[in-house]
Amino acid sequence: MKRINSKTPLLNLTVEEFLEVSKKIVADENYAHGLKGLAKFLGCSRSKASEIKSTGILNEAIVQKGNIIIIDKKKALELLRKN
């Protein structure tokens, strides 16, 4: 598959290229990144998001390596509904 330039108009993409770009967008929407991303997802401040993360409620939905934090949004919602 050829590399798609970000300046390429949608009109010039083939169906296959469009589907490839769409899959990447959908995949990114399934995850939040960092405390800022968690705060945006939960609709709260970063300090409140940090507080919620610290409780351990979302541990199953969070993958963390050093300062890098990735949150599975679907799993996080399931865990929040349980608690």
Backbone as ProteinMPNN parsed JSONL, in Angstrom:
{"seq_chain_A": "MKRINSKTPLLNLTVEEFLEVSKKIVADENYAHGLKGLAKFLGCSRSKASEIKSTGILNEAIVQKGNIIIIDKKKALELLRKN", "coords_chain_A": {"N_chain_A": [[0.849, -1.168, 0.0], [0.588, 2.19, -0.864], [2.103, 5.097, 0.63], [0.043, 7.459, 2.115], [-0.34, 10.826, 1.542], [-0.839, 13.487, 3.809], [-1.974, 15.726, 2.765], [-3.452, 14.936, 0.629], [-6.467, 15.079, -1.108], [-9.638, 13.732, -0.061], [-11.175, 12.964, -2.146], [-9.413, 11.969, -4.02], [-8.606, 9.51, -3.099], [-8.517, 5.947, -3.231], [-11.036, 3.43, -2.661], [-9.97, 1.407, -1.088], [-7.725, 2.714, 0.068], [-9.052, 4.7, 1.528], [-10.502, 3.134, 3.387], [-8.393, 2.043, 4.819], [-7.306, 4.322, 6.061], [-9.539, 5.03, 7.594], [-9.753, 2.873, 9.397], [-7.513, 3.289, 10.994], [-8.199, 5.639, 12.278], [-10.477, 4.869, 13.758], [-9.319, 2.934, 15.419], [-7.679, 4.53, 17.011], [-9.584, 5.926, 18.428], [-10.453, 4.177, 20.326], [-8.841, 4.244, 22.473], [-7.458, 6.182, 25.176], [-4.904, 8.517, 25.87], [-2.53, 9.111, 28.304], [-2.853, 11.2, 31.307], [-4.167, 13.515, 30.658], [-5.695, 12.71, 28.45], [-7.298, 10.813, 29.723], [-8.684, 12.464, 31.485], [-10.099, 14.064, 29.684], [-11.703, 12.117, 28.482], [-13.224, 11.261, 30.708], [-14.375, 13.606, 31.373], [-13.463, 15.451, 33.274], [-11.188, 17.236, 35.516], [-7.551, 17.172, 35.197], [-6.343, 16.642, 37.621], [-8.394, 15.374, 39.043], [-8.729, 13.146, 37.398], [-6.279, 11.912, 37.84], [-6.578, 11.312, 40.521], [-8.709, 9.454, 40.398], [-7.459, 7.44, 38.91], [-5.517, 6.707, 40.756], [-6.991, 5.367, 42.69], [-7.239, 2.792, 41.831], [-9.362, 1.637, 40.602], [-9.515, 1.593, 37.832], [-7.459, -0.05, 37.028], [-7.387, -2.465, 35.486], [-7.955, -1.52, 32.986], [-5.901, 0.065, 32.268], [-2.719, 0.521, 30.86], [0.557, 0.941, 31.72], [3.763, 2.228, 31.255], [6.416, 3.46, 32.635], [6.221, 6.872, 32.165], [4.318, 6.733, 30.235], [0.974, 6.318, 29.497], [-1.765, 4.347, 28.66], [-5.147, 4.052, 28.045], [-7.796, 1.809, 27.858], [-10.75, 2.623, 26.621], [-13.306, 1.381, 26.463], [-13.123, -0.767, 28.27], [-12.595, 0.692, 30.575], [-15.02, 2.054, 30.944], [-16.688, -0.128, 31.517], [-15.595, -0.958, 33.95], [-16.025, 1.301, 35.541], [-18.796, 1.31, 35.633], [-19.294, -0.948, 37.19], [-18.402, -0.164, 39.682]], "CA_chain_A": [[0.0, 0.0, 0.0], [1.404, 3.4, -0.922], [1.949, 6.038, 1.746], [-0.918, 8.503, 1.783], [0.057, 12.157, 1.97], [-1.914, 14.113, 4.576], [-2.557, 16.804, 1.949], [-4.239, 14.325, -0.441], [-7.91, 15.223, -0.924], [-10.376, 12.471, 0.039], [-11.672, 12.698, -3.493], [-8.392, 11.258, -4.799], [-8.286, 8.217, -2.497], [-9.286, 4.778, -3.657], [-11.826, 2.878, -1.565], [-9.044, 0.667, -0.241], [-6.957, 3.69, 0.833], [-9.973, 5.335, 2.464], [-10.781, 2.171, 4.454], [-7.175, 1.939, 5.621], [-7.258, 5.525, 6.887], [-10.665, 4.951, 8.532], [-9.426, 1.903, 10.441], [-6.554, 3.911, 11.905], [-8.932, 6.626, 13.065], [-11.314, 4.126, 14.698], [-8.443, 2.302, 16.403], [-7.24, 5.564, 17.936], [-10.71, 6.356, 19.253], [-10.704, 3.176, 21.356], [-7.881, 4.438, 23.553], [-7.088, 7.514, 25.632], [-3.475, 8.515, 26.167], [-2.104, 10.007, 29.37], [-3.853, 11.716, 32.241], [-4.958, 14.505, 29.933], [-6.66, 11.941, 27.672], [-8.249, 10.224, 30.669], [-9.52, 13.568, 31.969], [-11.015, 14.439, 28.594], [-12.639, 11.001, 28.349], [-14.114, 11.24, 31.866], [-15.008, 14.915, 31.502], [-13.074, 16.036, 34.558], [-9.863, 17.851, 35.494], [-6.448, 16.211, 35.231], [-6.101, 16.239, 39.011], [-9.442, 14.406, 39.386], [-8.394, 11.929, 36.653], [-5.162, 11.302, 38.566], [-7.164, 10.773, 41.752], [-9.47, 8.257, 40.023], [-6.466, 6.432, 38.53], [-4.839, 6.281, 41.987], [-7.847, 4.479, 43.479], [-7.066, 1.422, 41.353], [-10.6, 1.18, 39.956], [-9.306, 1.41, 36.393], [-6.203, -0.776, 36.792], [-7.511, -3.45, 34.407], [-8.1, -0.817, 31.711], [-4.738, 0.928, 32.064], [-1.384, -0.034, 30.64], [1.495, 2.023, 31.983], [5.201, 1.933, 31.203], [7.029, 4.745, 32.97], [5.273, 7.993, 32.078], [3.364, 6.493, 29.155], [-0.259, 5.714, 29.994], [-2.768, 4.089, 27.632], [-6.381, 3.599, 28.687], [-8.813, 1.187, 27.01], [-11.973, 3.341, 26.99], [-14.422, 0.448, 26.633], [-12.886, -1.485, 29.521], [-12.724, 1.675, 31.652], [-16.444, 2.265, 31.175], [-17.208, -1.33, 32.194], [-15.114, -0.94, 35.342], [-16.711, 2.386, 36.242], [-20.19, 0.892, 35.844], [-19.299, -1.926, 38.272], [-18.098, 0.49, 40.985]], "C_chain_A": [[0.893, 1.229, 0.0], [1.114, 4.295, 0.275], [1.044, 7.179, 1.297], [-0.456, 9.822, 2.386], [-1.112, 12.799, 2.703], [-2.596, 15.252, 3.819], [-3.423, 16.259, 0.813], [-5.729, 14.508, -0.167], [-8.591, 13.85, -0.862], [-10.873, 12.02, -1.327], [-10.705, 11.84, -4.316], [-8.017, 9.895, -4.229], [-9.121, 7.111, -3.134], [-10.082, 4.291, -2.452], [-10.915, 2.166, -0.58], [-8.228, 1.617, 0.641], [-7.827, 4.373, 1.887], [-10.264, 4.419, 3.648], [-9.588, 2.019, 5.385], [-7.06, 3.131, 6.57], [-8.356, 5.479, 7.948], [-10.373, 4.0, 9.683], [-8.469, 2.501, 11.458], [-7.251, 4.915, 12.807], [-9.773, 5.93, 14.129], [-10.466, 3.488, 15.782], [-7.979, 3.317, 17.438], [-8.356, 6.004, 18.864], [-11.007, 5.373, 20.38], [-9.82, 3.373, 22.586], [-7.712, 5.91, 23.888], [-5.63, 7.427, 26.046], [-3.159, 9.553, 27.237], [-3.237, 10.466, 30.269], [-4.742, 12.751, 31.572], [-6.049, 13.808, 29.112], [-7.719, 11.305, 28.553], [-9.213, 11.293, 31.176], [-10.539, 13.981, 30.916], [-12.1, 13.378, 28.433], [-13.67, 11.0, 29.476], [-14.851, 12.562, 32.054], [-14.709, 15.572, 32.842], [-11.696, 16.688, 34.416], [-8.778, 16.768, 35.52], [-6.178, 15.747, 36.66], [-7.141, 15.208, 39.468], [-9.182, 13.079, 38.662], [-7.26, 11.182, 37.344], [-5.657, 10.644, 39.854], [-7.919, 9.468, 41.475], [-8.517, 7.119, 39.658], [-5.802, 5.851, 39.776], [-5.667, 5.31, 42.817], [-7.683, 3.024, 43.072], [-8.285, 0.859, 40.654], [-10.36, 0.816, 38.494], [-8.057, 0.597, 36.057], [-6.269, -1.769, 35.632], [-7.584, -2.798, 33.032], [-6.867, -0.002, 31.359], [-3.477, 0.105, 31.866], [-0.427, 1.132, 30.841], [2.913, 1.505, 31.965], [5.905, 3.263, 31.427], [5.975, 5.836, 32.956], [4.219, 7.792, 31.006], [2.159, 5.738, 29.711], [-1.231, 5.563, 28.827], [-3.983, 3.465, 28.314], [-7.327, 3.025, 27.645], [-10.157, 1.766, 27.452], [-13.139, 2.391, 27.285], [-14.312, -0.283, 27.974], [-13.056, -0.551, 30.714], [-14.193, 1.935, 31.976], [-17.078, 1.086, 31.908], [-16.839, -1.309, 33.676], [-15.799, 0.164, 36.151], [-18.165, 2.036, 36.539], [-20.291, -0.085, 37.02], [-19.153, -1.266, 39.632], [-18.964, 1.663, 41.25]], "O_chain_A": [[1.848, 1.306, 0.773], [0.028, 4.257, 0.855], [1.251, 7.782, 0.244], [-0.212, 9.918, 3.589], [-2.257, 12.672, 2.27], [-3.681, 15.688, 4.2], [-4.064, 17.035, 0.105], [-6.207, 14.13, 0.903], [-8.163, 12.914, -1.537], [-10.971, 10.824, -1.606], [-11.122, 11.084, -5.194], [-7.192, 9.191, -4.814], [-10.271, 7.318, -3.519], [-9.813, 4.713, -1.328], [-11.074, 2.31, 0.632], [-8.057, 1.357, 1.832], [-7.381, 4.597, 3.013], [-10.273, 4.873, 4.792], [-9.752, 1.881, 6.597], [-6.75, 2.962, 7.749], [-8.115, 5.857, 9.094], [-10.713, 4.294, 10.829], [-8.598, 2.249, 12.655], [-6.916, 5.023, 13.987], [-9.782, 6.356, 15.284], [-10.851, 3.499, 16.951], [-7.894, 2.994, 18.623], [-8.086, 6.419, 19.991], [-11.748, 5.71, 21.305], [-10.033, 2.738, 23.619], [-7.807, 6.776, 23.018], [-5.172, 6.387, 26.518], [-3.484, 10.731, 27.088], [-4.408, 10.17, 30.035], [-5.929, 12.854, 31.881], [-7.193, 14.263, 29.082], [-8.894, 11.257, 28.188], [-10.415, 11.052, 31.282], [-11.705, 14.219, 31.229], [-13.276, 13.703, 28.269], [-14.854, 10.767, 29.234], [-15.828, 12.637, 32.799], [-15.586, 16.171, 33.465], [-11.112, 16.692, 33.333], [-9.05, 15.607, 35.824], [-5.824, 14.589, 36.882], [-6.807, 14.274, 40.197], [-9.388, 12.01, 39.237], [-7.28, 9.953, 37.423], [-5.208, 9.559, 40.224], [-7.787, 8.497, 42.221], [-8.736, 5.972, 40.047], [-5.553, 4.647, 39.847], [-5.11, 4.511, 43.569], [-7.953, 2.12, 43.863], [-8.255, -0.27, 40.163], [-10.93, -0.148, 37.982], [-7.643, 0.568, 34.898], [-5.306, -1.9, 34.876], [-7.307, -3.446, 32.023], [-6.79, 0.563, 30.269], [-3.206, -0.856, 32.587], [-0.575, 2.182, 30.216], [3.23, 0.483, 32.573], [5.982, 4.094, 30.522], [4.961, 5.743, 33.647], [3.308, 8.611, 30.882], [2.296, 4.671, 30.31], [-1.491, 6.519, 28.096], [-3.868, 2.489, 29.055], [-7.63, 3.687, 26.652], [-10.65, 1.44, 28.532], [-13.871, 2.588, 28.254], [-15.289, -0.398, 28.713], [-13.596, -0.95, 31.745], [-14.567, 2.025, 33.145], [-17.899, 1.272, 32.806], [-17.665, -1.603, 34.54], [-16.114, -0.032, 37.325], [-18.702, 2.423, 37.577], [-21.269, -0.052, 37.767], [-19.709, -1.742, 40.622], [-18.83, 2.306, 42.291]]}, "name": "protein", "num_of_chains": 1, "seq": "MKRINSKTPLLNLTVEEFLEVSKKIVADENYAHGLKGLAKFLGCSRSKASEIKSTGILNEAIVQKGNIIIIDKKKALELLRKN"}
